[in-house]
Amino acid sequence: MNTDEIKGKRIAVLLSGGVDSSVVVYEFARQGLHPDCFYIKIGPEEKEEWDCNSEEDLEMATAVAHRFGCRLQVIDCHKEYWNQVTRYTMEKVKAGFTPNPDVMCNRLIKFGAFDEKMGHDYDLIATGHYAQTEWIDGRKWLTTSPDPVKDQTDFLAQIYDWQLKKAIFPIGHYEKNEVREIAQREHLINARRKDSQGICFLGNIDYNEYVRRYLGEQTGDVVELETGKKIGEHKGLWFHTIGQRKGLGLGGGPWFVVRKDVGQNILYVSHGYDPATAYKKDFPLHDFHFLTEGISELPEKITFKIRHTPEYHAATIEHLTDGRYMVHSSESIHGVAPGQFCVIYDDQHHRCYGSGEITL
């Protein structure tokens, strides 16, 4: 964390109750700073069984803020989350796409609704993301964390340029084990607390349960791609993703989901090992979103990710006449699905340019 960048600035910390954002507060306190902390309340509906984690989260956040002499305020973004992020997710899922609610949560809630409610009073908004920012030639870039497994630049690749200018990631230069070590050394209350899994703010709720609650079920046929033979039934295309192998409940597997026909409500699967149709080398992106102000072109040689994994894939980029980009991957990629975000980095996978949605 660059001391010059934070000198004399009004800083807001988004404190979730987890170990990462707690170490963020410690990092500021170490420099004699006591920034205002905010706990964003989003809990899924008011019903208790849906909200078992958030009480404990708030307790932890309160204890950490108190320990470092920081003010903690709870900001209710419940309506914004369920109106904006859930609507985005369900519309995409219903259309047969593979959306990413966490990506939209960062743009619409953590750096969006929060900014409208409180963040506008602050120069910088600090979070516990594993990402970094760098000023290069007078421009602020989102750059990767040294921890390839925990790096979260892919989840931040849809925030607006004005949001990136305000964002600061004080633990982004650490690896996860180092953050845990700091928390244990400083005896933070949540030092040994498990990382949250799954969709942000869903707590213990299963993603399929979340979808079922809004879209219900719509039974249709499961058909083998090669033979056209019906081999079972599904309860809704929205419970399945391209490339999925587990949880299909079909005998004689393994089976892979290779296509969804939304109009006919048919789920196509293929037997044995992944068929060629499940792999892609070339695919277009639309609505490419650039992170850094003043940057509107991609370099020809890039690396990219289409899901949250430590690996980056090498590719070249072609700018199509209709404004879209075509990714030409150097290797075949499994499970490329429309609606996923393809996150683009430079060829050293250091600077993140932003992301676009895959169209097929």
mmCIF file of C-alpha atoms in Angstrom:
data_model
loop_
_atom_site.group_PDB
_atom_site.id
_atom_site.type_symbol
_atom_site.label_atom_id
_atom_site.label_comp_id
_atom_site.label_asym_id
_atom_site.label_seq_id
_atom_site.Cartn_x
_atom_site.Cartn_y
_atom_site.Cartn_z
ATOM 1 C CA MET A 1 0.000 0.000 0.000
ATOM 2 C CA ASN A 2 1.557 3.241 -1.191
ATOM 3 C CA THR A 3 1.777 5.754 1.706
ATOM 4 C CA ASP A 4 1.595 8.708 -0.706
ATOM 5 C CA GLU A 5 -1.633 7.357 -2.181
ATOM 6 C CA ILE A 6 -3.394 7.368 1.203
ATOM 7 C CA LYS A 7 -1.839 10.479 2.731
ATOM 8 C CA GLY A 8 -4.521 12.934 3.856
ATOM 9 C CA LYS A 9 -7.253 10.925 2.104
ATOM 10 C CA ARG A 10 -10.687 10.097 3.492
ATOM 11 C CA ILE A 11 -10.814 6.308 3.483
ATOM 12 C CA ALA A 12 -13.794 3.944 3.818
ATOM 13 C CA VAL A 13 -13.138 0.252 4.501
ATOM 14 C CA LEU A 14 -15.725 -2.357 3.507
ATOM 15 C CA LEU A 15 -15.526 -4.752 6.446
ATOM 16 C CA SER A 16 -17.264 -8.092 5.909
ATOM 17 C CA GLY A 17 -16.355 -9.973 9.065
ATOM 18 C CA GLY A 18 -13.948 -12.221 7.179
ATOM 19 C CA VAL A 19 -10.220 -12.442 7.769
ATOM 20 C CA ASP A 20 -9.179 -10.555 4.585
ATOM 21 C CA SER A 21 -11.002 -7.293 5.255
ATOM 22 C CA SER A 22 -10.031 -7.477 8.941
ATOM 23 C CA VAL A 23 -6.343 -7.536 8.003
ATOM 24 C CA VAL A 24 -7.064 -4.490 5.779
ATOM 25 C CA VAL A 25 -8.104 -2.559 8.923
ATOM 26 C CA TYR A 26 -4.957 -3.776 10.707
ATOM 27 C CA GLU A 27 -2.802 -2.579 7.767
ATOM 28 C CA PHE A 28 -4.210 0.945 8.155
ATOM 29 C CA ALA A 29 -3.935 0.877 11.968
ATOM 30 C CA ARG A 30 -0.275 -0.105 11.604
ATOM 31 C CA GLN A 31 0.247 3.230 9.872
ATOM 32 C CA GLY A 32 -1.613 5.100 12.598
ATOM 33 C CA LEU A 33 -4.814 5.422 10.554
ATOM 34 C CA HIS A 34 -8.340 4.702 11.794
ATOM 35 C CA PRO A 35 -10.543 4.718 8.709
ATOM 36 C CA ASP A 36 -14.337 4.546 8.893
ATOM 37 C CA CYS A 37 -15.564 0.981 8.432
ATOM 38 C CA PHE A 38 -18.786 -0.100 6.775
ATOM 39 C CA TYR A 39 -20.606 -3.414 6.875
ATOM 40 C CA ILE A 40 -22.817 -3.835 3.812
ATOM 41 C CA LYS A 41 -26.018 -5.640 4.749
ATOM 42 C CA ILE A 42 -27.446 -7.533 1.858
ATOM 43 C CA GLY A 43 -28.735 -10.754 3.387
ATOM 44 C CA PRO A 44 -31.026 -12.699 1.061
ATOM 45 C CA GLU A 45 -34.549 -11.726 2.196
ATOM 46 C CA GLU A 46 -35.501 -11.209 5.806
ATOM 47 C CA LYS A 47 -36.137 -14.859 6.567
ATOM 48 C CA GLU A 48 -33.854 -16.283 9.215
ATOM 49 C CA GLU A 49 -32.999 -19.581 7.526
ATOM 50 C CA TRP A 50 -31.614 -17.608 4.606
ATOM 51 C CA ASP A 51 -29.475 -15.360 6.697
ATOM 52 C CA CYS A 52 -27.589 -17.522 9.164
ATOM 53 C CA ASN A 53 -24.123 -16.132 8.413
ATOM 54 C CA SER A 54 -24.703 -12.417 8.559
ATOM 55 C CA GLU A 55 -25.203 -12.118 12.335
ATOM 56 C CA GLU A 56 -21.840 -13.725 12.967
ATOM 57 C CA ASP A 57 -20.284 -11.587 10.196
ATOM 58 C CA LEU A 58 -21.538 -8.407 11.828
ATOM 59 C CA GLU A 59 -20.300 -9.505 15.268
ATOM 60 C CA MET A 60 -16.836 -10.154 13.851
ATOM 61 C CA ALA A 61 -16.783 -6.852 11.942
ATOM 62 C CA THR A 62 -17.879 -4.965 15.080
ATOM 63 C CA ALA A 63 -15.134 -6.574 17.174
ATOM 64 C CA VAL A 64 -12.422 -5.788 14.600
ATOM 65 C CA ALA A 65 -13.517 -2.150 14.134
ATOM 66 C CA HIS A 66 -13.659 -1.675 17.912
ATOM 67 C CA ARG A 67 -10.225 -3.175 18.435
ATOM 68 C CA PHE A 68 -8.568 -0.761 15.991
ATOM 69 C CA GLY A 69 -10.529 2.292 17.147
ATOM 70 C CA CYS A 70 -12.589 2.634 13.966
ATOM 71 C CA ARG A 71 -16.186 3.673 13.558
ATOM 72 C CA LEU A 72 -18.430 0.945 12.089
ATOM 73 C CA GLN A 73 -21.657 1.699 10.307
ATOM 74 C CA VAL A 74 -24.089 -0.803 8.802
ATOM 75 C CA ILE A 75 -25.244 0.182 5.316
ATOM 76 C CA ASP A 76 -28.357 -1.579 4.066
ATOM 77 C CA CYS A 77 -28.059 -2.393 0.354
ATOM 78 C CA HIS A 78 -30.566 -5.238 0.532
ATOM 79 C CA LYS A 79 -33.040 -3.787 -1.989
ATOM 80 C CA GLU A 80 -30.333 -2.805 -4.467
ATOM 81 C CA TYR A 81 -28.789 -6.281 -4.364
ATOM 82 C CA TRP A 82 -32.032 -8.130 -4.923
ATOM 83 C CA ASN A 83 -33.322 -5.667 -7.499
ATOM 84 C CA GLN A 84 -30.136 -5.312 -9.513
ATOM 85 C CA VAL A 85 -27.844 -8.332 -9.035
ATOM 86 C CA THR A 86 -30.622 -10.907 -8.737
ATOM 87 C CA ARG A 87 -32.469 -9.488 -11.723
ATOM 88 C CA TYR A 88 -29.296 -9.577 -13.828
ATOM 89 C CA THR A 89 -28.568 -13.170 -12.735
ATOM 90 C CA MET A 90 -32.081 -14.510 -13.317
ATOM 91 C CA GLU A 91 -32.533 -12.841 -16.711
ATOM 92 C CA LYS A 92 -29.249 -14.334 -17.928
ATOM 93 C CA VAL A 93 -29.948 -17.761 -16.461
ATOM 94 C CA LYS A 94 -33.442 -17.834 -17.973
ATOM 95 C CA ALA A 95 -31.986 -17.054 -21.404
ATOM 96 C CA GLY A 96 -29.678 -20.072 -21.077
ATOM 97 C CA PHE A 97 -26.518 -18.118 -20.249
ATOM 98 C CA THR A 98 -23.925 -18.594 -17.502
ATOM 99 C CA PRO A 99 -23.813 -15.339 -15.517
ATOM 100 C CA ASN A 100 -21.500 -14.361 -12.681
ATOM 101 C CA PRO A 101 -23.351 -12.606 -9.826
ATOM 102 C CA ASP A 102 -20.117 -11.842 -7.915
ATOM 103 C CA VAL A 103 -18.781 -9.769 -10.813
ATOM 104 C CA MET A 104 -21.958 -7.686 -10.888
ATOM 105 C CA CYS A 105 -22.015 -7.392 -7.105
ATOM 106 C CA ASN A 106 -18.691 -5.544 -7.194
ATOM 107 C CA ARG A 107 -19.871 -3.117 -9.866
ATOM 108 C CA LEU A 108 -23.434 -2.562 -8.637
ATOM 109 C CA ILE A 109 -23.117 -2.910 -4.869
ATOM 110 C CA LYS A 110 -19.652 -2.711 -3.275
ATOM 111 C CA PHE A 111 -18.471 0.114 -5.506
ATOM 112 C CA GLY A 112 -21.938 1.183 -6.748
ATOM 113 C CA ALA A 113 -24.888 1.363 -4.335
ATOM 114 C CA PHE A 114 -22.469 1.848 -1.435
ATOM 115 C CA ASP A 115 -20.888 4.822 -3.190
ATOM 116 C CA GLU A 116 -24.302 6.421 -3.729
ATOM 117 C CA LYS A 117 -25.236 5.982 -0.071
ATOM 118 C CA MET A 118 -21.939 6.712 1.713
ATOM 119 C CA GLY A 119 -18.868 6.259 -0.448
ATOM 120 C CA HIS A 120 -19.248 9.636 -2.179
ATOM 121 C CA ASP A 121 -17.986 11.231 1.064
ATOM 122 C CA TYR A 122 -14.690 9.334 0.747
ATOM 123 C CA ASP A 123 -11.673 9.571 -1.554
ATOM 124 C CA LEU A 124 -10.824 5.872 -1.397
ATOM 125 C CA ILE A 125 -12.803 2.674 -0.824
ATOM 126 C CA ALA A 126 -10.683 -0.176 0.573
ATOM 127 C CA THR A 127 -11.682 -3.834 0.311
ATOM 128 C CA GLY A 128 -10.079 -7.183 1.118
ATOM 129 C CA HIS A 129 -9.803 -8.276 -2.515
ATOM 130 C CA TYR A 130 -6.681 -10.082 -3.716
ATOM 131 C CA ALA A 131 -5.817 -7.553 -6.423
ATOM 132 C CA GLN A 132 -3.528 -4.570 -6.801
ATOM 133 C CA THR A 133 -3.578 -1.200 -8.496
ATOM 134 C CA GLU A 134 -0.687 0.559 -10.175
ATOM 135 C CA TRP A 135 -0.210 3.993 -11.671
ATOM 136 C CA ILE A 136 1.432 3.553 -15.062
ATOM 137 C CA ASP A 137 2.007 6.636 -17.270
ATOM 138 C CA GLY A 138 -0.465 8.662 -15.238
ATOM 139 C CA ARG A 139 -3.242 6.048 -15.423
ATOM 140 C CA LYS A 140 -4.542 3.752 -12.709
ATOM 141 C CA TRP A 141 -4.550 0.077 -13.678
ATOM 142 C CA LEU A 142 -5.941 -3.016 -12.007
ATOM 143 C CA THR A 143 -3.058 -5.497 -11.650
ATOM 144 C CA THR A 144 -2.892 -9.069 -10.435
ATOM 145 C CA SER A 145 -2.097 -10.377 -6.980
ATOM 146 C CA PRO A 146 1.015 -12.574 -6.433
ATOM 147 C CA ASP A 147 -1.292 -15.373 -5.213
ATOM 148 C CA PRO A 148 -2.494 -17.035 -8.447
ATOM 149 C CA VAL A 149 -5.109 -19.140 -6.666
ATOM 150 C CA LYS A 150 -6.677 -16.280 -4.720
ATOM 151 C CA ASP A 151 -6.269 -13.510 -7.317
ATOM 152 C CA GLN A 152 -9.650 -11.772 -7.699
ATOM 153 C CA THR A 153 -9.010 -9.384 -10.578
ATOM 154 C CA ASP A 154 -11.478 -11.446 -12.634
ATOM 155 C CA PHE A 155 -14.256 -10.536 -10.176
ATOM 156 C CA LEU A 156 -13.331 -6.838 -10.443
ATOM 157 C CA ALA A 157 -13.077 -6.698 -14.232
ATOM 158 C CA GLN A 158 -16.496 -5.070 -14.699
ATOM 159 C CA ILE A 159 -16.158 -2.146 -12.282
ATOM 160 C CA TYR A 160 -16.286 1.327 -13.855
ATOM 161 C CA ASP A 161 -13.151 3.419 -14.393
ATOM 162 C CA TRP A 162 -14.302 5.961 -11.751
ATOM 163 C CA GLN A 163 -14.758 3.078 -9.294
ATOM 164 C CA LEU A 164 -11.259 1.775 -10.005
ATOM 165 C CA LYS A 165 -9.863 5.264 -9.342
ATOM 166 C CA LYS A 166 -11.369 5.142 -5.834
ATOM 167 C CA ALA A 167 -10.507 1.490 -5.131
ATOM 168 C CA ILE A 168 -7.624 0.431 -2.927
ATOM 169 C CA PHE A 169 -6.646 -3.158 -2.045
ATOM 170 C CA PRO A 170 -4.303 -3.040 0.977
ATOM 171 C CA ILE A 171 -3.713 -6.829 1.178
ATOM 172 C CA GLY A 172 -3.430 -7.403 -2.576
ATOM 173 C CA HIS A 173 0.356 -7.741 -2.442
ATOM 174 C CA TYR A 174 0.132 -10.648 0.028
ATOM 175 C CA GLU A 175 -0.562 -14.318 -0.534
ATOM 176 C CA LYS A 176 -3.450 -15.849 1.401
ATOM 177 C CA ASN A 177 -1.223 -17.750 3.841
ATOM 178 C CA GLU A 178 0.567 -14.483 4.722
ATOM 179 C CA VAL A 179 -2.770 -12.813 5.502
ATOM 180 C CA ARG A 180 -3.700 -15.738 7.766
ATOM 181 C CA GLU A 181 -0.294 -15.479 9.489
ATOM 182 C CA ILE A 182 -0.797 -11.756 10.161
ATOM 183 C CA ALA A 183 -4.282 -12.435 11.556
ATOM 184 C CA GLN A 184 -2.955 -15.164 13.859
ATOM 185 C CA ARG A 185 0.049 -13.121 14.967
ATOM 186 C CA GLU A 186 -2.207 -10.167 15.810
ATOM 187 C CA HIS A 187 -4.775 -12.478 17.464
ATOM 188 C CA LEU A 188 -7.615 -11.260 15.288
ATOM 189 C CA ILE A 189 -10.944 -12.727 16.368
ATOM 190 C CA ASN A 190 -11.521 -14.373 12.980
ATOM 191 C CA ALA A 191 -7.949 -15.510 12.277
ATOM 192 C CA ARG A 192 -8.996 -19.133 11.871
ATOM 193 C CA ARG A 193 -12.364 -18.477 10.286
ATOM 194 C CA LYS A 194 -13.020 -20.368 7.068
ATOM 195 C CA ASP A 195 -13.216 -18.475 3.784
ATOM 196 C CA SER A 196 -16.709 -17.940 2.477
ATOM 197 C CA GLN A 197 -17.553 -20.135 -0.484
ATOM 198 C CA GLY A 198 -19.967 -19.708 -3.362
ATOM 199 C CA ILE A 199 -21.882 -16.610 -4.371
ATOM 200 C CA CYS A 200 -21.175 -13.534 -2.301
ATOM 201 C CA PHE A 201 -23.882 -12.762 0.233
ATOM 202 C CA LEU A 202 -25.728 -16.035 -0.283
ATOM 203 C CA GLY A 203 -24.196 -17.396 2.891
ATOM 204 C CA ASN A 204 -24.983 -21.082 3.171
ATOM 205 C CA ILE A 205 -27.597 -21.074 0.452
ATOM 206 C CA ASP A 206 -27.032 -23.362 -2.453
ATOM 207 C CA TYR A 207 -26.918 -21.591 -5.831
ATOM 208 C CA ASN A 208 -29.537 -23.944 -7.302
ATOM 209 C CA GLU A 209 -31.814 -23.142 -4.367
ATOM 210 C CA TYR A 210 -31.371 -19.431 -5.102
ATOM 211 C CA VAL A 211 -32.333 -20.003 -8.753
ATOM 212 C CA ARG A 212 -35.246 -22.304 -7.870
ATOM 213 C CA ARG A 213 -36.672 -19.666 -5.573
ATOM 214 C CA TYR A 214 -36.949 -17.169 -8.425
ATOM 215 C CA LEU A 215 -37.476 -19.300 -11.509
ATOM 216 C CA GLY A 216 -39.050 -22.484 -10.156
ATOM 217 C CA GLU A 217 -38.696 -25.678 -12.191
ATOM 218 C CA GLN A 218 -39.388 -26.412 -15.851
ATOM 219 C CA THR A 219 -39.036 -30.065 -16.758
ATOM 220 C CA GLY A 220 -37.590 -30.968 -20.147
ATOM 221 C CA ASP A 221 -35.743 -33.723 -21.975
ATOM 222 C CA VAL A 222 -32.107 -34.674 -21.612
ATOM 223 C CA VAL A 223 -30.899 -35.850 -25.032
ATOM 224 C CA GLU A 224 -27.666 -37.525 -26.100
ATOM 225 C CA LEU A 225 -26.035 -35.214 -28.656
ATOM 226 C CA GLU A 226 -24.619 -37.909 -30.968
ATOM 227 C CA THR A 227 -27.690 -40.187 -31.162
ATOM 228 C CA GLY A 228 -30.595 -37.785 -30.519
ATOM 229 C CA LYS A 229 -31.884 -40.319 -27.982
ATOM 230 C CA LYS A 230 -33.786 -39.128 -24.892
ATOM 231 C CA ILE A 231 -31.954 -40.470 -21.839
ATOM 232 C CA GLY A 232 -33.618 -38.596 -19.003
ATOM 233 C CA GLU A 233 -35.282 -35.426 -17.799
ATOM 234 C CA HIS A 234 -34.010 -32.179 -16.283
ATOM 235 C CA LYS A 235 -35.848 -29.856 -13.906
ATOM 236 C CA GLY A 236 -34.837 -26.642 -15.635
ATOM 237 C CA LEU A 237 -32.044 -25.661 -18.024
ATOM 238 C CA TRP A 238 -31.033 -22.956 -15.544
ATOM 239 C CA PHE A 239 -29.697 -25.562 -13.107
ATOM 240 C CA HIS A 240 -27.039 -26.659 -15.627
ATOM 241 C CA THR A 241 -23.930 -25.109 -17.142
ATOM 242 C CA ILE A 242 -21.988 -25.988 -20.280
ATOM 243 C CA GLY A 243 -19.147 -28.362 -19.403
ATOM 244 C CA GLN A 244 -20.899 -29.614 -16.248
ATOM 245 C CA ARG A 245 -20.116 -33.207 -15.385
ATOM 246 C CA LYS A 246 -21.486 -33.723 -11.859
ATOM 247 C CA GLY A 247 -25.002 -33.725 -10.487
ATOM 248 C CA LEU A 248 -26.797 -34.800 -13.668
ATOM 249 C CA GLY A 249 -28.248 -37.915 -12.045
ATOM 250 C CA LEU A 250 -27.928 -40.016 -15.217
ATOM 251 C CA GLY A 251 -26.762 -43.627 -15.207
ATOM 252 C CA GLY A 252 -23.880 -45.003 -17.290
ATOM 253 C CA GLY A 253 -21.793 -41.845 -17.056
ATOM 254 C CA PRO A 254 -19.750 -39.779 -17.109
ATOM 255 C CA TRP A 255 -21.970 -37.370 -19.056
ATOM 256 C CA PHE A 256 -21.113 -33.800 -19.989
ATOM 257 C CA VAL A 257 -23.499 -30.938 -20.662
ATOM 258 C CA VAL A 258 -22.601 -29.710 -24.151
ATOM 259 C CA ARG A 259 -25.555 -27.590 -25.292
ATOM 260 C CA LYS A 260 -28.800 -26.020 -24.165
ATOM 261 C CA ASP A 261 -31.720 -25.462 -26.521
ATOM 262 C CA VAL A 262 -33.727 -22.811 -24.695
ATOM 263 C CA GLY A 263 -36.553 -22.698 -27.269
ATOM 264 C CA GLN A 264 -37.194 -26.464 -27.084
ATOM 265 C CA ASN A 265 -36.140 -26.748 -23.413
ATOM 266 C CA ILE A 266 -33.701 -29.571 -24.266
ATOM 267 C CA LEU A 267 -30.437 -30.273 -22.446
ATOM 268 C CA TYR A 268 -27.873 -31.964 -24.705
ATOM 269 C CA VAL A 269 -25.286 -34.206 -23.100
ATOM 270 C CA SER A 270 -22.473 -36.299 -24.472
ATOM 271 C CA HIS A 271 -21.045 -39.567 -23.283
ATOM 272 C CA GLY A 272 -17.525 -40.681 -22.503
ATOM 273 C CA TYR A 273 -14.801 -38.139 -22.557
ATOM 274 C CA ASP A 274 -15.394 -34.542 -23.658
ATOM 275 C CA PRO A 275 -16.508 -34.388 -27.280
ATOM 276 C CA ALA A 276 -14.913 -31.894 -29.641
ATOM 277 C CA THR A 277 -18.021 -29.688 -29.391
ATOM 278 C CA ALA A 278 -17.204 -28.954 -25.741
ATOM 279 C CA TYR A 279 -13.913 -27.324 -26.744
ATOM 280 C CA LYS A 280 -13.436 -23.965 -28.418
ATOM 281 C CA LYS A 281 -10.435 -22.021 -29.701
ATOM 282 C CA ASP A 282 -12.185 -19.008 -31.209
ATOM 283 C CA PHE A 283 -15.080 -17.112 -29.689
ATOM 284 C CA PRO A 284 -16.426 -13.543 -29.869
ATOM 285 C CA LEU A 285 -16.914 -11.056 -27.011
ATOM 286 C CA HIS A 286 -19.446 -8.258 -27.014
ATOM 287 C CA ASP A 287 -19.737 -5.093 -24.890
ATOM 288 C CA PHE A 288 -16.067 -5.153 -23.911
ATOM 289 C CA HIS A 289 -15.686 -3.133 -20.746
ATOM 290 C CA PHE A 290 -12.382 -1.279 -20.249
ATOM 291 C CA LEU A 291 -11.260 -0.687 -16.662
ATOM 292 C CA THR A 292 -8.686 2.051 -17.102
ATOM 293 C CA GLU A 293 -9.743 5.556 -18.034
ATOM 294 C CA GLY A 294 -8.448 6.596 -21.450
ATOM 295 C CA ILE A 295 -7.723 3.014 -22.600
ATOM 296 C CA SER A 296 -9.993 1.809 -25.406
ATOM 297 C CA GLU A 297 -7.899 -0.688 -27.361
ATOM 298 C CA LEU A 298 -6.577 -4.160 -26.586
ATOM 299 C CA PRO A 299 -3.057 -5.292 -27.498
ATOM 300 C CA GLU A 300 -2.864 -8.047 -30.103
ATOM 301 C CA LYS A 301 -1.196 -10.539 -27.745
ATOM 302 C CA ILE A 302 -3.105 -11.186 -24.542
ATOM 303 C CA THR A 303 -3.812 -13.765 -21.864
ATOM 304 C CA PHE A 304 -7.318 -14.476 -20.613
ATOM 305 C CA LYS A 305 -9.509 -16.376 -18.149
ATOM 306 C CA ILE A 306 -13.114 -17.488 -18.577
ATOM 307 C CA ARG A 307 -13.543 -18.841 -15.064
ATOM 308 C CA HIS A 308 -12.035 -18.337 -11.633
ATOM 309 C CA THR A 309 -8.951 -20.541 -11.948
ATOM 310 C CA PRO A 310 -5.221 -19.903 -11.430
ATOM 311 C CA GLU A 311 -4.428 -20.588 -15.125
ATOM 312 C CA TYR A 312 -4.222 -17.936 -17.832
ATOM 313 C CA HIS A 313 -4.577 -18.868 -21.506
ATOM 314 C CA ALA A 314 -2.523 -17.216 -24.254
ATOM 315 C CA ALA A 315 -4.370 -15.761 -27.230
ATOM 316 C CA THR A 316 -4.420 -13.106 -29.905
ATOM 317 C CA ILE A 317 -7.262 -10.604 -30.207
ATOM 318 C CA GLU A 318 -8.967 -9.460 -33.377
ATOM 319 C CA HIS A 319 -11.144 -6.332 -33.436
ATOM 320 C CA LEU A 320 -14.232 -7.096 -35.531
ATOM 321 C CA THR A 321 -15.931 -4.459 -37.677
ATOM 322 C CA ASP A 322 -19.144 -4.618 -35.600
ATOM 323 C CA GLY A 323 -17.238 -3.483 -32.482
ATOM 324 C CA ARG A 324 -16.909 -6.954 -30.974
ATOM 325 C CA TYR A 325 -13.619 -8.742 -30.315
ATOM 326 C CA MET A 326 -12.691 -12.225 -31.454
ATOM 327 C CA VAL A 327 -10.474 -14.235 -29.115
ATOM 328 C CA HIS A 328 -8.147 -16.672 -30.881
ATOM 329 C CA SER A 329 -6.867 -18.949 -28.139
ATOM 330 C CA SER A 330 -3.597 -20.814 -28.644
ATOM 331 C CA GLU A 331 -5.175 -23.923 -27.117
ATOM 332 C CA SER A 332 -8.668 -25.402 -27.068
ATOM 333 C CA ILE A 333 -10.645 -24.311 -24.005
ATOM 334 C CA HIS A 334 -13.198 -26.514 -22.316
ATOM 335 C CA GLY A 335 -16.636 -25.248 -21.293
ATOM 336 C CA VAL A 336 -16.772 -21.909 -23.127
ATOM 337 C CA ALA A 337 -20.352 -20.775 -22.470
ATOM 338 C CA PRO A 338 -22.348 -17.739 -23.622
ATOM 339 C CA GLY A 339 -22.940 -15.241 -20.817
ATOM 340 C CA GLN A 340 -19.604 -15.943 -19.123
ATOM 341 C CA PHE A 341 -17.184 -13.061 -18.792
ATOM 342 C CA CYS A 342 -13.858 -13.427 -20.548
ATOM 343 C CA VAL A 343 -11.314 -11.399 -18.600
ATOM 344 C CA ILE A 344 -8.415 -9.989 -20.633
ATOM 345 C CA TYR A 345 -4.869 -9.402 -19.343
ATOM 346 C CA ASP A 346 -1.619 -8.397 -21.020
ATOM 347 C CA ASP A 347 0.615 -11.236 -22.217
ATOM 348 C CA GLN A 348 2.444 -11.252 -18.863
ATOM 349 C CA HIS A 349 -0.953 -11.622 -17.086
ATOM 350 C CA HIS A 350 -0.122 -8.602 -14.990
ATOM 351 C CA ARG A 351 -2.353 -5.724 -16.095
ATOM 352 C CA CYS A 352 -6.068 -6.419 -16.381
ATOM 353 C CA TYR A 353 -7.732 -4.578 -19.282
ATOM 354 C CA GLY A 354 -11.310 -5.506 -18.375
ATOM 355 C CA SER A 355 -13.779 -8.082 -19.624
ATOM 356 C CA GLY A 356 -16.427 -8.813 -22.220
ATOM 357 C CA GLU A 357 -19.310 -11.222 -22.373
ATOM 358 C CA ILE A 358 -18.895 -14.346 -24.477
ATOM 359 C CA THR A 359 -21.347 -14.705 -27.373
ATOM 360 C CA LEU A 360 -21.510 -17.847 -29.435
#
